[in-house]
XYZ file of C-alpha atoms in Angstrom:
88
model
C -37.694 -15.591 -75.718
C -37.280 -19.619 -73.928
C -38.753 -21.476 -71.572
C -36.216 -20.307 -68.782
C -36.547 -16.773 -69.893
C -39.933 -16.529 -68.479
C -39.702 -19.088 -65.328
C -37.215 -16.598 -63.921
C -39.063 -13.429 -64.551
C -42.050 -15.962 -62.943
C -39.341 -16.198 -60.268
C -38.964 -13.195 -59.627
C -42.149 -11.641 -59.931
C -43.841 -13.896 -57.329
C -40.793 -12.849 -55.098
C -42.405 -9.291 -55.630
C -45.551 -10.245 -54.874
C -45.797 -11.954 -52.333
C -42.491 -10.604 -50.205
C -40.352 -13.294 -50.086
C -37.599 -14.994 -52.088
C -39.046 -17.355 -54.771
C -36.563 -19.324 -56.432
C -35.533 -22.959 -57.739
C -38.849 -23.011 -59.276
C -40.027 -25.825 -61.439
C -42.699 -27.117 -64.096
C -44.543 -28.930 -61.275
C -44.828 -26.394 -58.885
C -48.821 -25.470 -58.362
C -49.076 -21.589 -58.247
C -52.365 -22.018 -55.581
C -51.825 -25.283 -53.831
C -47.947 -24.962 -53.368
C -47.267 -21.078 -53.719
C -50.655 -20.546 -51.812
C -51.457 -17.619 -55.110
C -55.015 -16.164 -54.786
C -56.771 -14.077 -57.271
C -55.415 -10.437 -56.196
C -51.469 -12.150 -55.864
C -52.255 -13.562 -59.057
C -53.071 -10.277 -60.779
C -50.728 -8.516 -59.636
C -47.749 -11.854 -60.410
C -49.881 -10.849 -64.535
C -49.056 -6.683 -63.516
C -45.686 -7.637 -63.055
C -44.438 -9.876 -65.511
C -46.013 -7.581 -67.637
C -43.643 -4.716 -67.015
C -40.552 -6.936 -67.071
C -41.796 -9.385 -69.626
C -44.407 -6.908 -72.060
C -46.694 -9.206 -71.423
C -50.368 -8.550 -72.847
C -53.487 -9.698 -70.894
C -57.438 -9.989 -71.270
C -58.484 -10.784 -67.862
C -61.341 -11.774 -70.494
C -59.036 -13.984 -72.094
C -57.496 -16.033 -68.777
C -58.426 -18.898 -67.531
C -58.212 -20.769 -64.750
C -55.911 -24.116 -66.225
C -53.747 -21.549 -67.713
C -52.884 -21.752 -63.956
C -52.767 -24.348 -62.598
C -48.930 -24.453 -62.852
C -45.684 -23.056 -63.230
C -45.676 -25.623 -66.954
C -48.644 -24.838 -67.985
C -48.696 -20.801 -67.014
C -44.889 -20.919 -68.783
C -46.675 -22.928 -72.019
C -49.484 -19.514 -71.287
C -47.172 -16.709 -71.437
C -45.233 -17.772 -74.301
C -48.578 -18.075 -76.175
C -49.769 -14.933 -75.543
C -46.093 -12.798 -76.037
C -45.879 -15.212 -79.650
C -49.671 -13.806 -80.790
C -48.593 -10.687 -79.295
C -46.057 -10.367 -81.735
C -47.532 -11.840 -83.977
C -49.951 -8.874 -84.827
C -48.145 -6.364 -84.173
């Protein structure tokens, strides 16, 4: 899986969770500051990504630094998916 696939899935998840179109995300978009996410919408977004990407996230493993921007979140998702595939 590549970064573009993750960003596309993120746009879809955010569109669903925020109930408004979210497109054209670039890596510098800040999830909380620019998109106005909060902890509830972040969890809803993670659940949507679990469905679309097969992402499995243990809430205990979440780090606020992973959710700063589209870039940091995409890196987190790719790392999580890579770790999950290596474990199976």
